[in-house]
Amino acid sequence: MTQNIYDQDNFFAGYSRLRRSQEGLAGAPEWASLQAMLPDMTDKRVLDLGCGFGWFCRWAREHHGAAEVLGIDVSEKMLARARVTTSDPAIGYARGDMETLTLARDSYDLVYSSLAFHYIADLARLFGEIHASLAPGGAFVFSVEHPLYTAPSEPGWTESGGRKTWPLDSYLKEGPRRTDWLAKDVLKYHRSLSTYLNTLLATGFTLRYIEEWGPTDAQLAANPALAEERDRPTFLLVSARR
Amino acid sequence: MTQNIYDQDNFFAGYSRLRRSQEGLAGAPEWASLQAMLPDMTDKRVLDLGCGFGWFCRWAREHHGAAEVLGIDVSEKMLARARVTTSDPAIGYARGDMETLTLARDSYDLVYSSLAFHYIADLARLFGEIHASLAPGGAFVFSVEHPLYTAPSEPGWTESGGRKTWPLDSYLKEGPRRTDWLAKDVLKYHRSLSTYLNTLLATGFTLRYIEEWGPTDAQLAANPALAEERDRPTFLLVSARR
């Protein structure tokens, strides 16, 4: 069972204050890149795993003509907020734990997930479910926290001699990582970039494109703090096809 | 034109003393993993780019029944030593600079390269040549220095509070890196892991398997110094198919 940190009051309150929670998709700096990896969604069936407040579900339906959209999340609090933002019967929300979830076969044209899989211990099982839930040729597009972000035993930029570096260690030591972000003792699972990709390939997916996200020059000019993303990316974006 | 550091006397002398130069394939800790990614070579046509002393060329021919093997390298000194180790007419050696090399079309069943591509500025051009030189379904298996190894502006393990970390920065800042390894001012090209993979995919290759190499428990017991490879891998191994 997933830790479901999002239903802890202090985490939920903190998460709700983030730009990406307040402003939705446009508040996430990596969104433009992730969006560029999406297929045409007109009249397509879309599944969003870890849908949170439902920003993507509504966007897919309202702006891109998806036929039906299902958002699944483990957090009751997030689903409650997602549900009050729409009355469209083609958008559905359901509670589910990706650690044990089973999905209907050959039922989706796109499975999407943003920054959720690093909470999951058994990725191979989940990728197998996703593969089987897609129609042949269906798209699988997701982001996760980059392995360089999750790897270190003691994450956090360090400075010496005017040079800021990221103290990498434990990159190939996969498994749980407990960090303090918005709440104490948040449980994530670190895996290497090759494990993400090899798990996809072993499941039967064809790899299309990978992006280790960094800011554009325009984004950097508007938000100089993003410079550190070019030193150590936070987001890994992947596009695959069944 | 490639820097061709291998033909500088001091570099060549230092390189010749490395375990992997003295003992050949078995002297390279990542060899067992790379070997496992190779296809059956019986009666196949094999090309080795950056063949060095020719260890792989001889192994492919003498132990795996390759029909013919061509080794290409930019270093005259290495080719000279490779040539005196065999009189087999099915093994050929030729001088070539991977930066400008053109290859015969549909001519190989396997293109192999070990730790050479990080010296090359124009990888997309070279991958295009390799793709065209392979027969349909042909295999492309290579290793390079891992992007985590080549990225930092000032590489080298740092220690603080009893903890050894790798000072990562500049990961997304691709381009030349000058380091001192066996000789001063050795020129390599850093690129991210996604750039290696996306360049393959854009060329038309299908990705099969990626390994960020780390030691097995047995290797670690025999050589405890390899432990740091689990903190920050040095080698990236890739298997693709035309």
Tab-separated table of C-alpha atoms in Angstrom:
chain	number	residue	atom	x	y	z
A	1	MET	CA	0.000	0.000	0.000
A	2	THR	CA	1.293	3.433	-0.933
A	3	GLN	CA	2.248	5.797	1.893
A	4	ASN	CA	-0.418	8.263	0.610
A	5	ILE	CA	1.350	11.257	2.081
A	6	TYR	CA	-1.062	13.581	0.263
A	7	ASP	CA	-3.819	12.790	2.747
A	8	GLN	CA	-1.728	13.955	5.708
A	9	ASP	CA	-3.001	17.409	6.674
A	10	ASN	CA	0.334	19.207	6.768
A	11	PHE	CA	1.537	17.729	3.464
A	12	PHE	CA	-1.771	18.477	1.753
A	13	ALA	CA	-1.748	22.064	2.994
A	14	GLY	CA	1.815	22.578	1.804
A	15	TYR	CA	1.208	20.900	-1.544
A	16	SER	CA	-1.901	23.004	-2.112
A	17	ARG	CA	0.228	26.150	-1.843
A	18	LEU	CA	2.696	25.134	-4.599
A	19	ARG	CA	2.545	27.039	-7.885
A	20	ARG	CA	1.633	23.847	-9.731
A	21	SER	CA	-1.342	23.389	-7.395
A	22	GLN	CA	-2.496	27.006	-7.553
A	23	GLU	CA	-1.978	27.588	-11.270
A	24	GLY	CA	-2.379	24.078	-12.618
A	25	LEU	CA	-0.442	22.786	-15.595
A	26	ALA	CA	1.022	26.181	-16.543
A	27	GLY	CA	2.478	26.489	-13.049
A	28	ALA	CA	4.780	23.508	-13.662
A	29	PRO	CA	7.954	24.513	-15.535
A	30	GLU	CA	8.253	21.109	-17.238
A	31	TRP	CA	4.675	21.168	-18.552
A	32	ALA	CA	5.445	22.575	-22.025
A	33	SER	CA	7.911	19.728	-22.616
A	34	LEU	CA	5.530	17.077	-21.347
A	35	GLN	CA	2.708	18.515	-23.434
A	36	ALA	CA	4.868	18.322	-26.576
A	37	MET	CA	5.216	14.567	-26.007
A	38	LEU	CA	1.443	13.939	-25.957
A	39	PRO	CA	-0.436	12.487	-28.942
A	40	ASP	CA	-3.561	14.056	-30.412
A	41	MET	CA	-6.366	13.345	-27.930
A	42	THR	CA	-9.410	14.166	-30.033
A	43	ASP	CA	-12.072	11.498	-29.376
A	44	LYS	CA	-9.532	9.412	-27.457
A	45	ARG	CA	-9.860	7.561	-24.142
A	46	VAL	CA	-7.450	8.937	-21.557
A	47	LEU	CA	-6.318	7.614	-18.181
A	48	ASP	CA	-4.415	9.821	-15.708
A	49	LEU	CA	-2.640	7.900	-12.931
A	50	GLY	CA	-2.028	10.090	-9.902
A	51	CYS	CA	-4.432	12.738	-11.201
A	52	GLY	CA	-4.283	14.942	-8.089
A	53	PHE	CA	-6.582	17.952	-8.423
A	54	GLY	CA	-7.590	16.869	-11.938
A	55	TRP	CA	-5.935	19.683	-13.905
A	56	PHE	CA	-4.781	17.353	-16.662
A	57	CYS	CA	-8.103	15.484	-16.863
A	58	ARG	CA	-10.031	18.702	-17.411
A	59	TRP	CA	-7.450	20.029	-19.870
A	60	ALA	CA	-7.576	16.838	-21.964
A	61	ARG	CA	-11.352	16.951	-22.126
A	62	GLU	CA	-12.054	20.678	-22.346
A	63	HIS	CA	-9.200	21.797	-24.600
A	64	HIS	CA	-8.305	18.680	-26.561
A	65	GLY	CA	-11.590	16.923	-27.132
A	66	ALA	CA	-10.810	13.645	-25.340
A	67	ALA	CA	-13.856	11.359	-25.543
A	68	GLU	CA	-13.581	10.280	-21.926
A	69	VAL	CA	-11.078	10.798	-19.164
A	70	LEU	CA	-10.562	8.794	-16.008
A	71	GLY	CA	-8.410	10.185	-13.217
A	72	ILE	CA	-7.169	7.827	-10.515
A	73	ASP	CA	-5.508	8.877	-7.286
A	74	VAL	CA	-4.869	7.371	-3.869
A	75	SER	CA	-5.637	10.636	-2.084
A	76	GLU	CA	-9.231	11.210	-0.979
A	77	LYS	CA	-8.510	14.870	-0.304
A	78	MET	CA	-7.217	15.473	-3.827
A	79	LEU	CA	-10.083	13.542	-5.440
A	80	ALA	CA	-12.612	15.522	-3.403
A	81	ARG	CA	-11.205	18.771	-4.740
A	82	ALA	CA	-10.975	17.385	-8.296
A	83	ARG	CA	-14.617	16.303	-8.258
A	84	VAL	CA	-16.036	19.740	-7.374
A	85	THR	CA	-14.273	21.386	-10.324
A	86	THR	CA	-16.297	19.657	-13.024
A	87	SER	CA	-19.769	18.317	-13.741
A	88	ASP	CA	-18.792	16.842	-17.108
A	89	PRO	CA	-20.013	13.214	-17.185
A	90	ALA	CA	-17.121	12.304	-19.530
A	91	ILE	CA	-14.639	13.058	-16.746
A	92	GLY	CA	-14.541	10.469	-13.991
A	93	TYR	CA	-12.495	10.173	-10.837
A	94	ALA	CA	-11.802	7.026	-8.868
A	95	ARG	CA	-9.737	6.127	-5.869
A	96	GLY	CA	-6.997	3.615	-6.501
A	97	ASP	CA	-3.598	2.594	-5.167
A	98	MET	CA	-1.118	2.134	-8.016
A	99	GLU	CA	0.678	-0.463	-5.932
A	100	THR	CA	-2.255	-2.902	-6.289
A	101	LEU	CA	-4.437	-1.356	-9.002
A	102	THR	CA	-5.800	-3.478	-11.831
A	103	LEU	CA	-6.956	-1.812	-15.050
A	104	ALA	CA	-9.447	-2.755	-17.748
A	105	ARG	CA	-7.832	-4.364	-20.825
A	106	ASP	CA	-7.466	-2.558	-24.196
A	107	SER	CA	-9.373	0.423	-22.825
A	108	TYR	CA	-7.232	3.531	-23.295
A	109	ASP	CA	-5.481	5.411	-26.097
A	110	LEU	CA	-3.308	7.393	-23.707
A	111	VAL	CA	-2.096	6.660	-20.210
A	112	TYR	CA	-0.591	9.729	-18.592
A	113	SER	CA	1.071	10.229	-15.235
A	114	SER	CA	2.826	13.215	-13.717
A	115	LEU	CA	5.279	12.865	-10.820
A	116	ALA	CA	3.646	9.851	-9.203
A	117	PHE	CA	5.617	6.688	-10.046
A	118	HIS	CA	8.492	7.497	-7.670
A	119	TYR	CA	6.068	6.711	-4.827
A	120	ILE	CA	5.571	3.160	-6.160
A	121	ALA	CA	7.627	0.162	-5.018
A	122	ASP	CA	6.536	-2.332	-7.693
A	123	LEU	CA	6.973	-0.519	-10.984
A	124	ALA	CA	7.172	-3.630	-13.194
A	125	ARG	CA	3.731	-4.789	-12.054
A	126	LEU	CA	2.248	-1.340	-12.677
A	127	PHE	CA	3.853	-0.972	-16.123
A	128	GLY	CA	2.424	-4.390	-17.030
A	129	GLU	CA	-1.076	-3.219	-16.030
A	130	ILE	CA	-0.633	-0.023	-18.057
A	131	HIS	CA	0.590	-1.900	-21.128
A	132	ALA	CA	-2.390	-4.251	-20.998
A	133	SER	CA	-4.822	-1.363	-20.473
A	134	LEU	CA	-3.690	0.399	-23.645
A	135	ALA	CA	-5.084	-0.292	-27.092
A	136	PRO	CA	-2.395	-1.450	-29.566
A	137	GLY	CA	-0.395	1.610	-30.616
A	138	GLY	CA	-1.597	3.477	-27.543
A	139	ALA	CA	0.626	6.103	-25.923
A	140	PHE	CA	2.211	6.105	-22.482
A	141	VAL	CA	3.600	9.487	-21.418
A	142	PHE	CA	4.851	10.161	-17.909
A	143	SER	CA	7.121	12.199	-15.706
A	144	VAL	CA	8.901	11.191	-12.512
A	145	GLU	CA	11.401	12.781	-10.216
A	146	HIS	CA	14.748	12.364	-11.966
A	147	PRO	CA	16.981	9.606	-10.559
A	148	LEU	CA	19.685	12.219	-9.964
A	149	TYR	CA	17.236	14.021	-7.696
A	150	THR	CA	16.193	10.916	-5.770
A	151	ALA	CA	19.572	9.130	-5.554
A	152	PRO	CA	21.637	10.867	-2.842
A	153	SER	CA	21.704	9.519	0.688
A	154	GLU	CA	21.799	13.161	1.837
A	155	PRO	CA	20.279	15.351	-0.894
A	156	GLY	CA	20.743	19.122	-0.977
A	157	TRP	CA	23.018	21.511	-2.871
A	158	THR	CA	26.402	22.044	-1.285
A	159	GLU	CA	28.665	25.024	-1.831
A	160	SER	CA	32.423	25.189	-1.653
A	161	GLY	CA	34.784	27.701	-3.214
A	162	GLY	CA	31.893	29.586	-4.794
A	163	ARG	CA	30.853	26.448	-6.686
A	164	LYS	CA	27.474	24.842	-6.078
A	165	THR	CA	27.327	21.083	-6.628
A	166	TRP	CA	24.886	18.248	-6.037
A	167	PRO	CA	26.393	15.615	-3.697
A	168	LEU	CA	25.726	12.502	-5.737
A	169	ASP	CA	26.091	9.063	-4.215
A	170	SER	CA	24.093	5.811	-4.110
A	171	TYR	CA	22.956	6.204	-7.721
A	172	LEU	CA	22.871	2.448	-8.364
A	173	LYS	CA	21.534	1.632	-4.884
A	174	GLU	CA	17.869	1.391	-5.724
A	175	GLY	CA	15.114	1.307	-3.146
A	176	PRO	CA	13.354	3.460	-0.571
A	177	ARG	CA	14.442	7.006	0.220
A	178	ARG	CA	12.950	8.950	3.123
A	179	THR	CA	13.134	12.719	2.797
A	180	ASP	CA	11.563	15.738	4.441
A	181	TRP	CA	9.597	17.656	1.802
A	182	LEU	CA	6.443	19.457	2.976
A	183	ALA	CA	6.218	16.793	5.703
A	184	LYS	CA	8.663	14.617	7.580
A	185	ASP	CA	9.590	11.164	6.387
A	186	VAL	CA	8.088	11.172	2.906
A	187	LEU	CA	8.716	7.753	1.336
A	188	LYS	CA	9.878	7.567	-2.266
A	189	TYR	CA	11.568	4.852	-4.308
A	190	HIS	CA	14.784	5.607	-6.119
A	191	ARG	CA	15.634	3.723	-9.284
A	192	SER	CA	18.204	4.445	-11.986
A	193	LEU	CA	17.276	5.903	-15.348
A	194	SER	CA	18.142	2.603	-17.016
A	195	THR	CA	15.783	0.725	-14.680
A	196	TYR	CA	12.896	2.991	-15.687
A	197	LEU	CA	13.690	2.427	-19.367
A	198	ASN	CA	14.536	-1.281	-19.186
A	199	THR	CA	11.324	-1.926	-17.237
A	200	LEU	CA	9.385	-0.282	-20.070
A	201	LEU	CA	11.244	-2.302	-22.718
A	202	ALA	CA	10.839	-5.585	-20.804
A	203	THR	CA	7.096	-4.879	-20.525
A	204	GLY	CA	6.857	-4.641	-24.307
A	205	PHE	CA	6.785	-0.878	-24.752
A	206	THR	CA	8.667	0.828	-27.579
A	207	LEU	CA	10.597	3.852	-26.413
A	208	ARG	CA	9.938	7.075	-28.319
A	209	TYR	CA	11.601	9.974	-26.515
A	210	ILE	CA	13.207	10.788	-23.193
A	211	GLU	CA	13.710	14.241	-21.735
A	212	GLU	CA	15.812	15.173	-18.748
A	213	TRP	CA	14.111	18.479	-18.261
A	214	GLY	CA	15.946	21.770	-18.133
A	215	PRO	CA	14.671	25.335	-18.582
A	216	THR	CA	14.613	27.183	-21.895
A	217	ASP	CA	16.541	30.448	-22.062
A	218	ALA	CA	13.247	32.329	-21.797
A	219	GLN	CA	12.222	30.387	-18.673
A	220	LEU	CA	15.631	31.025	-17.151
A	221	ALA	CA	15.385	34.763	-17.835
A	222	ALA	CA	11.964	34.852	-16.147
A	223	ASN	CA	13.049	32.662	-13.226
A	224	PRO	CA	16.830	32.621	-12.600
A	225	ALA	CA	16.402	30.055	-9.808
A	226	LEU	CA	15.799	27.439	-12.525
A	227	ALA	CA	19.539	27.593	-13.411
A	228	GLU	CA	20.245	24.744	-10.996
A	229	GLU	CA	18.061	22.462	-13.143
A	230	ARG	CA	20.822	22.610	-15.777
A	231	ASP	CA	23.303	21.380	-13.180
A	232	ARG	CA	21.093	18.558	-11.876
A	233	PRO	CA	17.669	17.971	-13.472
A	234	THR	CA	14.666	17.345	-11.198
A	235	PHE	CA	12.315	15.903	-13.800
A	236	LEU	CA	12.526	12.912	-16.127
A	237	LEU	CA	9.941	12.799	-18.942
A	238	VAL	CA	9.318	9.656	-21.007
A	239	SER	CA	7.239	8.856	-24.076
A	240	ALA	CA	6.554	5.251	-25.094
A	241	ARG	CA	4.098	3.318	-27.235
A	242	ARG	CA	2.409	-0.031	-26.785
B	1	MET	CA	39.179	15.917	-36.666
B	2	THR	CA	39.417	13.937	-33.448
B	3	GLN	CA	42.073	14.969	-30.934
B	4	ASN	CA	43.661	11.485	-31.291
B	5	ILE	CA	45.201	11.634	-27.845
B	6	TYR	CA	46.184	7.968	-28.129
B	7	ASP	CA	49.024	8.830	-30.495
B	8	GLN	CA	50.650	11.184	-27.963
B	9	ASP	CA	53.596	9.305	-26.458
B	10	ASN	CA	52.789	9.922	-22.784
B	11	PHE	CA	49.118	9.035	-23.173
B	12	PHE	CA	49.890	5.920	-25.185
B	13	ALA	CA	52.452	4.773	-22.614
B	14	GLY	CA	49.993	5.329	-19.748
B	15	TYR	CA	47.111	3.681	-21.592
B	16	SER	CA	49.277	0.675	-22.450
B	17	ARG	CA	49.830	0.070	-18.731
B	18	LEU	CA	46.113	-0.097	-17.842
B	19	ARG	CA	44.684	-3.467	-16.864
B	20	ARG	CA	42.317	-3.384	-19.828
B	21	SER	CA	45.326	-2.912	-22.148
B	22	GLN	CA	47.464	-5.582	-20.514
B	23	GLU	CA	44.786	-8.215	-20.013
B	24	GLY	CA	42.397	-7.328	-22.808
B	25	LEU	CA	38.655	-7.781	-22.494
B	26	ALA	CA	38.802	-9.661	-19.192
B	27	GLY	CA	40.719	-6.747	-17.674
B	28	ALA	CA	37.730	-4.438	-18.080
B	29	PRO	CA	35.219	-4.792	-15.215
B	30	GLU	CA	32.247	-3.927	-17.449
B	31	TRP	CA	33.148	-6.521	-20.095
B	32	ALA	CA	30.887	-9.335	-18.823
B	33	SER	CA	27.883	-7.007	-19.028
B	34	LEU	CA	28.784	-5.750	-22.485
B	35	GLN	CA	29.381	-9.299	-23.682
B	36	ALA	CA	25.914	-10.338	-22.478
B	37	MET	CA	24.403	-7.678	-24.767
B	38	LEU	CA	26.062	-9.039	-27.913
B	39	PRO	CA	24.202	-11.138	-30.511
B	40	ASP	CA	25.463	-14.470	-31.805
B	41	MET	CA	28.357	-13.670	-34.123
B	42	THR	CA	28.771	-16.995	-35.946
B	43	ASP	CA	29.363	-16.272	-39.642
B	44	LYS	CA	28.503	-12.604	-39.112
B	45	ARG	CA	30.214	-9.457	-40.381
B	46	VAL	CA	31.492	-7.354	-37.511
B	47	LEU	CA	32.746	-3.761	-37.343
B	48	ASP	CA	34.580	-2.424	-34.277
B	49	LEU	CA	34.800	1.381	-34.102
B	50	GLY	CA	37.683	2.507	-31.929
B	51	CYS	CA	39.211	-0.973	-31.962
B	52	GLY	CA	42.403	0.010	-30.122
B	53	PHE	CA	44.721	-2.986	-29.736
B	54	GLY	CA	42.170	-5.247	-31.461
B	55	TRP	CA	41.231	-7.412	-28.477
B	56	PHE	CA	37.561	-7.460	-29.432
B	57	CYS	CA	38.246	-8.097	-33.147
B	58	ARG	CA	40.321	-11.176	-32.365
B	59	TRP	CA	37.836	-12.420	-29.766
B	60	ALA	CA	34.910	-12.106	-32.197
B	61	ARG	CA	36.769	-14.027	-34.873
B	62	GLU	CA	38.697	-16.604	-32.839
B	63	HIS	CA	36.118	-17.457	-30.163
B	64	HIS	CA	32.795	-16.639	-31.799
B	65	GLY	CA	33.249	-17.544	-35.420
B	66	ALA	CA	32.639	-14.142	-36.983
B	67	ALA	CA	32.993	-14.410	-40.768
B	68	GLU	CA	34.969	-11.186	-41.039
B	69	VAL	CA	35.936	-8.435	-38.677
B	70	LEU	CA	37.026	-4.897	-39.456
B	71	GLY	CA	38.595	-2.763	-36.732
B	72	ILE	CA	38.834	0.988	-37.268
B	73	ASP	CA	40.812	3.380	-35.116
B	74	VAL	CA	42.265	6.861	-35.431
B	75	SER	CA	45.457	5.897	-33.621
B	76	GLU	CA	48.348	4.660	-35.745
B	77	LYS	CA	50.145	3.414	-32.657
B	78	MET	CA	47.229	1.248	-31.591
B	79	LEU	CA	46.635	-0.098	-35.090
B	80	ALA	CA	50.313	-0.978	-35.421
B	81	ARG	CA	50.131	-3.069	-32.265
B	82	ALA	CA	46.798	-4.612	-33.313
B	83	ARG	CA	48.189	-5.674	-36.698
B	84	VAL	CA	51.123	-7.648	-35.306
B	85	THR	CA	48.848	-9.774	-33.105
B	86	THR	CA	47.129	-11.607	-35.961
B	87	SER	CA	47.766	-12.961	-39.430
B	88	ASP	CA	44.141	-13.990	-39.985
B	89	PRO	CA	43.026	-12.575	-43.368
B	90	ALA	CA	39.435	-12.339	-42.056
B	91	ILE	CA	40.544	-9.683	-39.541
B	92	GLY	CA	41.295	-6.308	-41.046
B	93	TYR	CA	42.395	-3.035	-39.526
B	94	ALA	CA	42.010	0.408	-41.045
B	95	ARG	CA	42.712	3.925	-39.946
B	96	GLY	CA	39.690	6.172	-39.731
B	97	ASP	CA	38.454	9.238	-37.883
B	98	MET	CA	34.912	8.689	-36.591
B	99	GLU	CA	34.301	12.419	-36.933
B	100	THR	CA	34.390	12.195	-40.738
B	101	LEU	CA	34.258	8.432	-41.461
B	102	THR	CA	31.922	7.059	-44.121
B	103	LEU	CA	30.944	3.384	-44.035
B	104	ALA	CA	29.830	0.913	-46.689
B	105	ARG	CA	26.043	0.471	-46.847
B	106	ASP	CA	24.230	-2.685	-45.564
B	107	SER	CA	27.581	-4.308	-44.821
B	108	TYR	CA	27.595	-5.390	-41.155
B	109	ASP	CA	25.553	-7.546	-38.817
B	110	LEU	CA	27.093	-6.038	-35.694
B	111	VAL	CA	28.663	-2.658	-35.077
B	112	TYR	CA	30.492	-2.582	-31.761
B	113	SER	CA	32.314	0.209	-29.982
B	114	SER	CA	33.899	0.379	-26.543
B	115	LEU	CA	34.604	3.708	-24.803
B	116	ALA	CA	35.205	5.749	-27.943
B	117	PHE	CA	32.129	7.875	-28.736
B	118	HIS	CA	32.753	10.373	-25.942
B	119	TYR	CA	35.686	11.649	-28.019
B	120	ILE	CA	33.323	12.502	-30.911
B	121	ALA	CA	31.712	15.918	-31.393
B	122	ASP	CA	29.171	14.977	-34.079
B	123	LEU	CA	27.407	11.905	-32.755
B	124	ALA	CA	24.266	12.239	-34.911
B	125	ARG	CA	26.293	12.059	-38.113
B	126	LEU	CA	28.214	9.014	-36.876
B	127	PHE	CA	25.050	7.189	-35.699
B	128	GLY	CA	23.548	7.840	-39.142
B	129	GLU	CA	26.590	6.232	-40.796
B	130	ILE	CA	26.389	3.254	-38.446
B	131	HIS	CA	22.669	2.780	-39.066
B	132	ALA	CA	23.184	2.808	-42.830
B	133	SER	CA	26.146	0.415	-42.580
B	134	LEU	CA	24.087	-2.230	-40.779
B	135	ALA	CA	21.994	-4.835	-42.501
B	136	PRO	CA	18.286	-4.624	-41.534
B	137	GLY	CA	17.929	-6.139	-38.073
B	138	GLY	CA	21.637	-5.649	-37.430
B	139	ALA	CA	22.876	-4.988	-33.905
B	140	PHE	CA	24.575	-1.915	-32.502
B	141	VAL	CA	26.207	-2.433	-29.096
B	142	PHE	CA	28.432	0.159	-27.481
B	143	SER	CA	29.801	1.584	-24.273
B	144	VAL	CA	30.742	5.165	-23.448
B	145	GLU	CA	31.879	7.000	-20.390
B	146	HIS	CA	28.708	7.587	-18.369
B	147	PRO	CA	27.308	11.136	-18.537
B	148	LEU	CA	27.574	11.342	-14.744
B	149	TYR	CA	31.298	10.741	-15.113
B	150	THR	CA	31.793	13.324	-17.872
B	151	ALA	CA	29.399	16.045	-16.629
B	152	PRO	CA	31.126	17.891	-13.753
B	153	SER	CA	33.024	21.105	-14.368
B	154	GLU	CA	35.503	19.885	-11.725
B	155	PRO	CA	35.312	16.075	-11.509
B	156	GLY	CA	36.758	14.126	-8.592
B	157	TRP	CA	35.338	12.525	-5.459
B	158	THR	CA	35.006	14.878	-2.511
B	159	GLU	CA	34.839	13.876	1.111
B	160	SER	CA	33.143	15.657	3.963
B	161	GLY	CA	31.975	14.265	7.288
B	162	GLY	CA	33.145	10.784	6.367
B	163	ARG	CA	30.870	10.766	3.349
B	164	LYS	CA	32.280	10.525	-0.161
B	165	THR	CA	30.204	12.194	-2.887
B	166	TRP	CA	30.573	13.050	-6.547
B	167	PRO	CA	30.282	16.833	-7.113
B	168	LEU	CA	27.702	16.886	-9.872
B	169	ASP	CA	27.017	20.037	-11.851
B	170	SER	CA	26.605	21.004	-15.526
B	171	TYR	CA	24.758	17.770	-16.332
B	172	LEU	CA	22.586	19.402	-19.016
B	173	LYS	CA	25.405	21.625	-20.291
B	174	GLU	CA	26.565	19.488	-23.181
B	175	GLY	CA	29.794	20.028	-25.048
B	176	PRO	CA	33.551	19.762	-24.666
B	177	ARG	CA	35.226	18.821	-21.394
B	178	ARG	CA	38.976	19.025	-20.937
B	179	THR	CA	40.404	16.785	-18.246
B	180	ASP	CA	43.778	15.471	-17.195
B	181	TRP	CA	43.761	11.673	-17.511
B	182	LEU	CA	47.055	9.998	-18.465
B	183	ALA	CA	47.910	13.261	-20.238
B	184	LYS	CA	47.009	16.916	-19.824
B	185	ASP	CA	44.078	18.477	-21.606
B	186	VAL	CA	42.343	15.389	-22.952
B	187	LEU	CA	39.302	16.523	-24.953
B	188	LYS	CA	35.994	14.684	-24.495
B	189	TYR	CA	32.400	15.590	-25.277
B	190	HIS	CA	29.787	15.420	-22.561
B	191	ARG	CA	26.187	14.697	-23.448
B	192	SER	CA	23.260	13.627	-21.285
B	193	LEU	CA	21.973	10.077	-21.205
B	194	SER	CA	18.781	11.197	-22.961
B	195	THR	CA	20.812	12.763	-25.784
B	196	TYR	CA	22.598	9.448	-26.395
B	197	LEU	CA	19.265	7.618	-26.474
B	198	ASN	CA	17.246	10.221	-28.384
B	199	THR	CA	19.997	10.430	-31.020
B	200	LEU	CA	19.690	6.664	-31.485
B	201	LEU	CA	15.889	6.844	-31.727
B	202	ALA	CA	15.970	9.821	-34.125
B	203	THR	CA	18.401	7.882	-36.341
B	204	GLY	CA	15.891	5.054	-36.613
B	205	PHE	CA	17.361	2.585	-34.132
B	206	THR	CA	15.145	0.577	-31.804
B	207	LEU	CA	16.404	0.566	-28.246
B	208	ARG	CA	16.868	-2.853	-26.656
B	209	TYR	CA	18.648	-2.485	-23.325
B	210	ILE	CA	20.611	0.083	-21.354
B	211	GLU	CA	23.023	-0.635	-18.532
B	212	GLU	CA	24.540	1.866	-16.156
B	213	TRP	CA	27.291	-0.457	-15.101
B	214	GLY	CA	27.989	-1.359	-11.479
B	215	PRO	CA	29.977	-4.259	-10.012
B	216	THR	CA	28.460	-7.583	-9.022
B	217	ASP	CA	28.873	-8.640	-5.389
B	218	ALA	CA	31.626	-11.039	-6.477
B	219	GLN	CA	33.499	-8.286	-8.316
B	220	LEU	CA	33.177	-6.034	-5.310
B	221	ALA	CA	34.541	-8.715	-2.970
B	222	ALA	CA	37.535	-9.189	-5.278
B	223	ASN	CA	38.097	-5.466	-5.783
B	224	PRO	CA	36.603	-3.253	-3.018
B	225	ALA	CA	37.632	-0.089	-4.901
B	226	LEU	CA	34.771	-0.762	-7.312
B	227	ALA	CA	32.297	0.279	-4.572
B	228	GLU	CA	32.359	3.861	-5.826
B	229	GLU	CA	30.855	2.654	-9.121
B	230	ARG	CA	27.602	2.045	-7.222
B	231	ASP	CA	27.649	5.655	-6.077
B	232	ARG	CA	28.406	7.116	-9.507
B	233	PRO	CA	28.713	4.774	-12.500
B	234	THR	CA	31.610	5.287	-14.947
B	235	PHE	CA	30.254	3.213	-17.825
B	236	LEU	CA	27.080	3.397	-19.896
B	237	LEU	CA	26.288	0.335	-22.048
B	238	VAL	CA	23.670	0.396	-24.798
B	239	SER	CA	22.129	-2.213	-27.081
B	240	ALA	CA	20.067	-1.198	-30.123
B	241	ARG	CA	18.884	-2.715	-33.395
B	242	ARG	CA	18.505	-1.299	-36.858
